[in-house]
Coordinates of C-alpha atoms and ligand atoms in Angstrom, one line a residue:
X1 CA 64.8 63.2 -15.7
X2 CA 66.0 59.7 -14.9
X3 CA 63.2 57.0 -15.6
X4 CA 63.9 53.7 -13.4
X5 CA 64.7 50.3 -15.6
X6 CA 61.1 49.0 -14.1
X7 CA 59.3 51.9 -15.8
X8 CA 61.1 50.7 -19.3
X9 CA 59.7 47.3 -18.5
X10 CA 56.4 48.3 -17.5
X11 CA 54.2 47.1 -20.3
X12 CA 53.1 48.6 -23.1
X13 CA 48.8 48.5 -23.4
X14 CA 47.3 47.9 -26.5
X15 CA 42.8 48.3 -26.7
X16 CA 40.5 47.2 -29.6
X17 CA 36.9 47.0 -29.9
X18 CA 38.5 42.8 -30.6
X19 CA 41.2 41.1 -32.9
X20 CA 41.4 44.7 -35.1
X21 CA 44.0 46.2 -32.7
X22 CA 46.5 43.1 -33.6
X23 CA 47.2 44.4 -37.0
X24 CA 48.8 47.3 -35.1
X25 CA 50.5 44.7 -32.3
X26 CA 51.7 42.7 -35.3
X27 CA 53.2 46.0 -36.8
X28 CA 54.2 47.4 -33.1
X29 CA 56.2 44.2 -32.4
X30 CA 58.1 43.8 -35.8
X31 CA 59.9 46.7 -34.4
X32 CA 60.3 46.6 -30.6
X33 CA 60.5 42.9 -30.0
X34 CA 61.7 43.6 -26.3
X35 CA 58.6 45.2 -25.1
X36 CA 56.3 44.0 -22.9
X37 CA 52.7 44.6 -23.6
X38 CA 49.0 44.2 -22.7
X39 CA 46.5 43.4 -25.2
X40 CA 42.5 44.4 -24.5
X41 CA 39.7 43.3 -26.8
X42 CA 36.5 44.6 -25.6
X43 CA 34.8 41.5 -27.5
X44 CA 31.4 42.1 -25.4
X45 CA 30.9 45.4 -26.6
X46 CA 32.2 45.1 -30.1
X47 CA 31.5 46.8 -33.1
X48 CA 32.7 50.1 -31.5
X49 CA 32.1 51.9 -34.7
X50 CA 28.1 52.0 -34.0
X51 CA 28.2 53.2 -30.4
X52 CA 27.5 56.7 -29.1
X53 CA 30.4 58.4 -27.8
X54 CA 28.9 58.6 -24.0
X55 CA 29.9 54.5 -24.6
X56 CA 32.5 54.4 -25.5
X57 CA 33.8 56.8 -23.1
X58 CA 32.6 54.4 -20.0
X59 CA 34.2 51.5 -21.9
X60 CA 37.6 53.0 -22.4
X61 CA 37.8 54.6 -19.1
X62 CA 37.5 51.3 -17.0
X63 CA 40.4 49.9 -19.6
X64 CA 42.4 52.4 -19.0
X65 CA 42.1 52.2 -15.6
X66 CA 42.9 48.8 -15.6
X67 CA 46.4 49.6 -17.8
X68 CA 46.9 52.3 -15.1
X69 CA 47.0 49.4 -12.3
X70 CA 49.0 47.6 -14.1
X71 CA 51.5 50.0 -14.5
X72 CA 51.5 50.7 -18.5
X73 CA 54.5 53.2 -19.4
X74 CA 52.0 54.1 -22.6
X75 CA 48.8 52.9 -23.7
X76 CA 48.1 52.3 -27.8
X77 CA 44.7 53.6 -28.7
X78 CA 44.4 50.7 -31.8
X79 CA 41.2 52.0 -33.3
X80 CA 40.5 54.2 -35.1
X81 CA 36.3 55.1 -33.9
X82 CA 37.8 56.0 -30.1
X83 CA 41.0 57.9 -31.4
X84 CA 38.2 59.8 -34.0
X85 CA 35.7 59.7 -31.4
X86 CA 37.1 60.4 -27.7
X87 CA 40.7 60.6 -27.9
X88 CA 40.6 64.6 -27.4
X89 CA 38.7 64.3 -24.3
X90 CA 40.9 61.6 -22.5
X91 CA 44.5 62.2 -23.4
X92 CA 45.4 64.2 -20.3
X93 CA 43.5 61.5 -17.8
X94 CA 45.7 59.1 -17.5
X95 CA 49.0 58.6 -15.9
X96 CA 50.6 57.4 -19.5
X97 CA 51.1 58.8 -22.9
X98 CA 48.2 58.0 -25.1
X99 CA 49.0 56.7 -28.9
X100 CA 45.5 57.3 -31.1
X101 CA 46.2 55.9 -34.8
X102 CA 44.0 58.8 -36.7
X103 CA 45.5 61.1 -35.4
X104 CA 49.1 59.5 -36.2
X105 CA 49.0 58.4 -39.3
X106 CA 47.3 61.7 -41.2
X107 CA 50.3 63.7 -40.9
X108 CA 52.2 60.8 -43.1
X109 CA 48.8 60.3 -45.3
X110 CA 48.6 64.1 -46.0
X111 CA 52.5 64.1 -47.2
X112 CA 51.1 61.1 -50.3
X113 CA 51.6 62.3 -53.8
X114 CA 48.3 62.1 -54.6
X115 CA 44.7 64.2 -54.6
X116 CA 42.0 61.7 -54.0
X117 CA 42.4 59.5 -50.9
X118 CA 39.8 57.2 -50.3
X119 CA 38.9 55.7 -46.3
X120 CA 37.2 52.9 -45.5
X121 CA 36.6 52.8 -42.1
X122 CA 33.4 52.4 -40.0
X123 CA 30.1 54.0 -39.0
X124 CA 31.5 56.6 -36.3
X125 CA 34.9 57.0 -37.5
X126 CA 33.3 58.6 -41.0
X127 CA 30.9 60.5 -39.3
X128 CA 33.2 62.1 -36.8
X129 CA 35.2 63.6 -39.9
X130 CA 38.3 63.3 -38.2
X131 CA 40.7 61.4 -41.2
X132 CA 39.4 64.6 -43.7
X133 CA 39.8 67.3 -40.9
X134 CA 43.3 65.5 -39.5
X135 CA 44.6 65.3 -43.1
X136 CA 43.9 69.1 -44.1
X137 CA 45.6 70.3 -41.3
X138 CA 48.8 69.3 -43.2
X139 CA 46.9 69.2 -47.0
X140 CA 44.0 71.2 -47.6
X141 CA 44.0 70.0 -51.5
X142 CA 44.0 66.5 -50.8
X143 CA 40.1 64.9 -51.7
X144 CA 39.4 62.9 -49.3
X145 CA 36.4 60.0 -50.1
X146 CA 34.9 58.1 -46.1
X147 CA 33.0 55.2 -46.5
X148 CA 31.7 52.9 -43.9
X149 CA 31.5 49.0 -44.3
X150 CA 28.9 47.9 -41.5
X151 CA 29.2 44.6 -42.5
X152 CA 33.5 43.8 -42.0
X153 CA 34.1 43.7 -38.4
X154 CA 31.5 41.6 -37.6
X155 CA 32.9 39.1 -40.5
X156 CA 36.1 39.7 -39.5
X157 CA 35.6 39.5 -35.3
X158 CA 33.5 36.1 -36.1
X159 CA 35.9 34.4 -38.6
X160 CA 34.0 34.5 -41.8
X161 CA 36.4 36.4 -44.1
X162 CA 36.4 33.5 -46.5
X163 CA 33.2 32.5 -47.6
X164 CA 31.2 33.6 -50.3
X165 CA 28.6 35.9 -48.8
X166 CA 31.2 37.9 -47.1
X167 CA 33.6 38.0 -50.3
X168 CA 30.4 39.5 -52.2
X169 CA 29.9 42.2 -49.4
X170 CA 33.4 43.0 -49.4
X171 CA 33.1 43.5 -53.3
X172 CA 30.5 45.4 -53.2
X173 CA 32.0 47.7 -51.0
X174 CA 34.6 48.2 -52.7
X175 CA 32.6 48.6 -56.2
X176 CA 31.1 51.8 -54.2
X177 CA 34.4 52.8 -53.0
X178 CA 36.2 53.1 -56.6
X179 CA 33.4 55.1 -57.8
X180 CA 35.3 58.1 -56.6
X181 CA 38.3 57.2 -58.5
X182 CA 40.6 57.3 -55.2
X183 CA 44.4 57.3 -56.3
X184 CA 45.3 55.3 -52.4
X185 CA 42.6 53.6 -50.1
X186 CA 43.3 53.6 -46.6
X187 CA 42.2 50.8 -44.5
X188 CA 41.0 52.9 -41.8
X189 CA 40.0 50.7 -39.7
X190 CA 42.3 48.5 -37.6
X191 CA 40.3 45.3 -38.5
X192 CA 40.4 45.8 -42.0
X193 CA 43.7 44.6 -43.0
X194 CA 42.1 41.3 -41.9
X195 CA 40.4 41.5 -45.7
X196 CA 42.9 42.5 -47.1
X197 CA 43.6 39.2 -49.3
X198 CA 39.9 39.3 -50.0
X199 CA 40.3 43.1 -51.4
X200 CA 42.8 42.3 -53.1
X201 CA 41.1 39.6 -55.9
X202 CA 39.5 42.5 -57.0
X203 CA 41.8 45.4 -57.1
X204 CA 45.3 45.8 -56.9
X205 CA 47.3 45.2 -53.2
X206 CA 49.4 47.9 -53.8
X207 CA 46.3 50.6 -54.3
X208 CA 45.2 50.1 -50.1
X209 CA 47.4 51.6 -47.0
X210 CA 47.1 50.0 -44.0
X211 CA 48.1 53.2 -41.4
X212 CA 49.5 50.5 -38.8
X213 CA 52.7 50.0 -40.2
X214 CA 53.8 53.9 -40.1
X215 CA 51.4 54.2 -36.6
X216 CA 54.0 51.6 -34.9
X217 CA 57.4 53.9 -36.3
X218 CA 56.0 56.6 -35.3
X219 CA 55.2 54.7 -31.8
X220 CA 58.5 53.7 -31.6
X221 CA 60.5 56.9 -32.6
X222 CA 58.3 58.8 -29.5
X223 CA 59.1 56.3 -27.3
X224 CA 63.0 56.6 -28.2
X225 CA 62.5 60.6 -27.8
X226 CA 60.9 60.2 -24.4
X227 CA 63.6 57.3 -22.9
X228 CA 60.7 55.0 -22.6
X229 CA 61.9 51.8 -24.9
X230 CA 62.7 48.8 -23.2
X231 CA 66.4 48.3 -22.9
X232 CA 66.4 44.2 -21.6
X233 CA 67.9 42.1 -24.7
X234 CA 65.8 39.6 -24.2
X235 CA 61.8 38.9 -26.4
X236 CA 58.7 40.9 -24.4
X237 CA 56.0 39.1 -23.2
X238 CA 52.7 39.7 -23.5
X239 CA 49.5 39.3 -22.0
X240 CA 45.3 39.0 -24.0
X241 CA 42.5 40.2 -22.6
X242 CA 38.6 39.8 -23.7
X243 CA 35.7 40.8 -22.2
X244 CA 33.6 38.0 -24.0
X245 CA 34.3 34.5 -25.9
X246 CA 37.8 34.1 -25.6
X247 CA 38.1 30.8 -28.0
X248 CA 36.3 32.9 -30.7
X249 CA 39.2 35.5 -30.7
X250 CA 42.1 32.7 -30.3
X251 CA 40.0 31.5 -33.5
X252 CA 39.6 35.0 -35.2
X253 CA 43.2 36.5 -34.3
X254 CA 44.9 33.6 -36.1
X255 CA 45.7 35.6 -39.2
X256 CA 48.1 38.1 -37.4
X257 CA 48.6 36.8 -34.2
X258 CA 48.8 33.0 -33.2
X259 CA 47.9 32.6 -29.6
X260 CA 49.2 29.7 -27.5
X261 CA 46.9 30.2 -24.8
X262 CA 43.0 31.7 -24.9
X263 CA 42.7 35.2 -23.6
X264 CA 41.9 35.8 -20.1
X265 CA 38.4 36.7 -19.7
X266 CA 38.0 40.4 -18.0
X267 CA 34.6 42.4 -17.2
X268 CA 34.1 45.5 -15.1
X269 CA 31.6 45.6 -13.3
X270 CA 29.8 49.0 -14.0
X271 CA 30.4 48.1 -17.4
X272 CA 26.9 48.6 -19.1
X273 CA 25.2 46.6 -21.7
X274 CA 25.8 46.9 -25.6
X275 CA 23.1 49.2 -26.9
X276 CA 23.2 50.3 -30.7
X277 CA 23.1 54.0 -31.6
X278 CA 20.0 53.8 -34.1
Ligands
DGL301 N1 39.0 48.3 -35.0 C1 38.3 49.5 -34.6 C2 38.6 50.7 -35.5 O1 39.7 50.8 -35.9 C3 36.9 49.3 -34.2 C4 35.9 48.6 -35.1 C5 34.6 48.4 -34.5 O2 34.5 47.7 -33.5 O3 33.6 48.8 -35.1 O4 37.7 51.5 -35.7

């Protein structure tokens, strides 16, 4: 098959619930400096880890039409509640490859040297099961510990990592966590690594895995095998999206991503309102 050069220039999209999907950009653009890319933070309808599934299935669909207009050559699924969630049922709609992070990164989570893996991730990520059912495809001994944090994106997506309420929640948390005596903790979450300092005064750095950085190899060497990376010499641009308060995720995104210019402010219109799973 010959793919033209404008397909290998065609952008790459990136989606997030908000600012958690740039930990993977970060980690995605270490490595392929030359490609183009989207970014969409569905800020109005963030924290995606509380939503039903029917939700986020409307929300992801009218993104992904949107990358589909614009001519993505693959689309970065950076979070892990929709790869958990709805990846399964959308990865043959779309005119692009899909890239889901769960999904991804067991495969290299399930080959640790360890027997008690601990996730923090959120709400609907846990409850779908799909880190412990992704990793015993490859490791049926592994233990694996899920615990949701229903307090970290909102602290992270409204820029309050540092102060002293959130430090205690984040302790806490992570109090509950080591109960289970976990060997590796993954951040399982994309936002997460955004806490990752703060995790750290209380444990050491070295004990959490934050799956982006293996997510954007593996990104990369499928690309490579499918012809699709970007062959131009010269730095990709890129292009933010939010569907609400674009100087709150300049603000928020600073820690892994330093924007010149605010996001561009995109709604659909059959989008519905945020409503909260009870
Ligand atoms: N960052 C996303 C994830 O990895 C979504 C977090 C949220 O909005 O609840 O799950």
């Amino acid at each position: 098959m010959i793919i033209s050069n404008n397909k290998l220039n065609s952008p790459i999209g990136f989606v997030d619930s908000g600012v958690g999907g740039l930990t993977v950009l970060d980690n995605v653009r270490k490595i392929l400096p030359n490609e183009n890319f989207l970014y969409y933070g569905d800020t109005i309808h963030t924290p995606y880890g509380d939503k039903s599934k029917e939700q986020l299935l409307e929300y992801s669909d009218n993104i992904f039409k949107f990358f589909e207009k614009q001519g993505c050559k693959a689309v970065v699924m950076a979070c892990n509640t929709t790869s958990s969630t709805i990846y399964d049922e959308i990865k043959d709609k779309y005119n692009f490859e899909i890239y889901p992070i769960v999904q991804s990164a067991a495969k290299i989570l399930s080959e640790l040297p360890i027997k008690r893996l601990g996730i923090f991730a959120t709400r609907g990520t846990v409850l779908s099961g799909a880190y412990p059912r992704e990793i015993a495809r490859y490791n049926p001994d592994m233990k694996v510990f899920g615990q949701y944090c229903p307090d970290w994106v909102r602290i992270i997506e409204n820029d309050l990592v540092y102060i002293e309420e959130s430090i205690k929640i984040v302790e806490n948390d992570l109090k509950k966590m080591l109960e289970n005596e976990p060997e590796k903790i993954v951040l399982g979450c994309t936002h997460y690594p955004f806490l990752l300092d703060v995790l750290s005064k209380f444990a050491p750095k070295d004990l959490f895995i934050d799956p982006a950085i293996e997510f954007a190899r593996f990104i990369k060497s499928d690309l490579a095998a499918k012809g699709l990376l970007n062959n131009s010499n010269t730095v990709g641009n890129g292009k933010f999206y939010v569907s609400a308060n674009p100087q709150l995720f300049k603000n928020s995104a600073k820690m892994f991503c330093e924007l010149e210019e605010l996001p561009e402010l995109l709604t659909f219109q059959n989008s519905s309102k945020t409503i909260l799973v009870s």
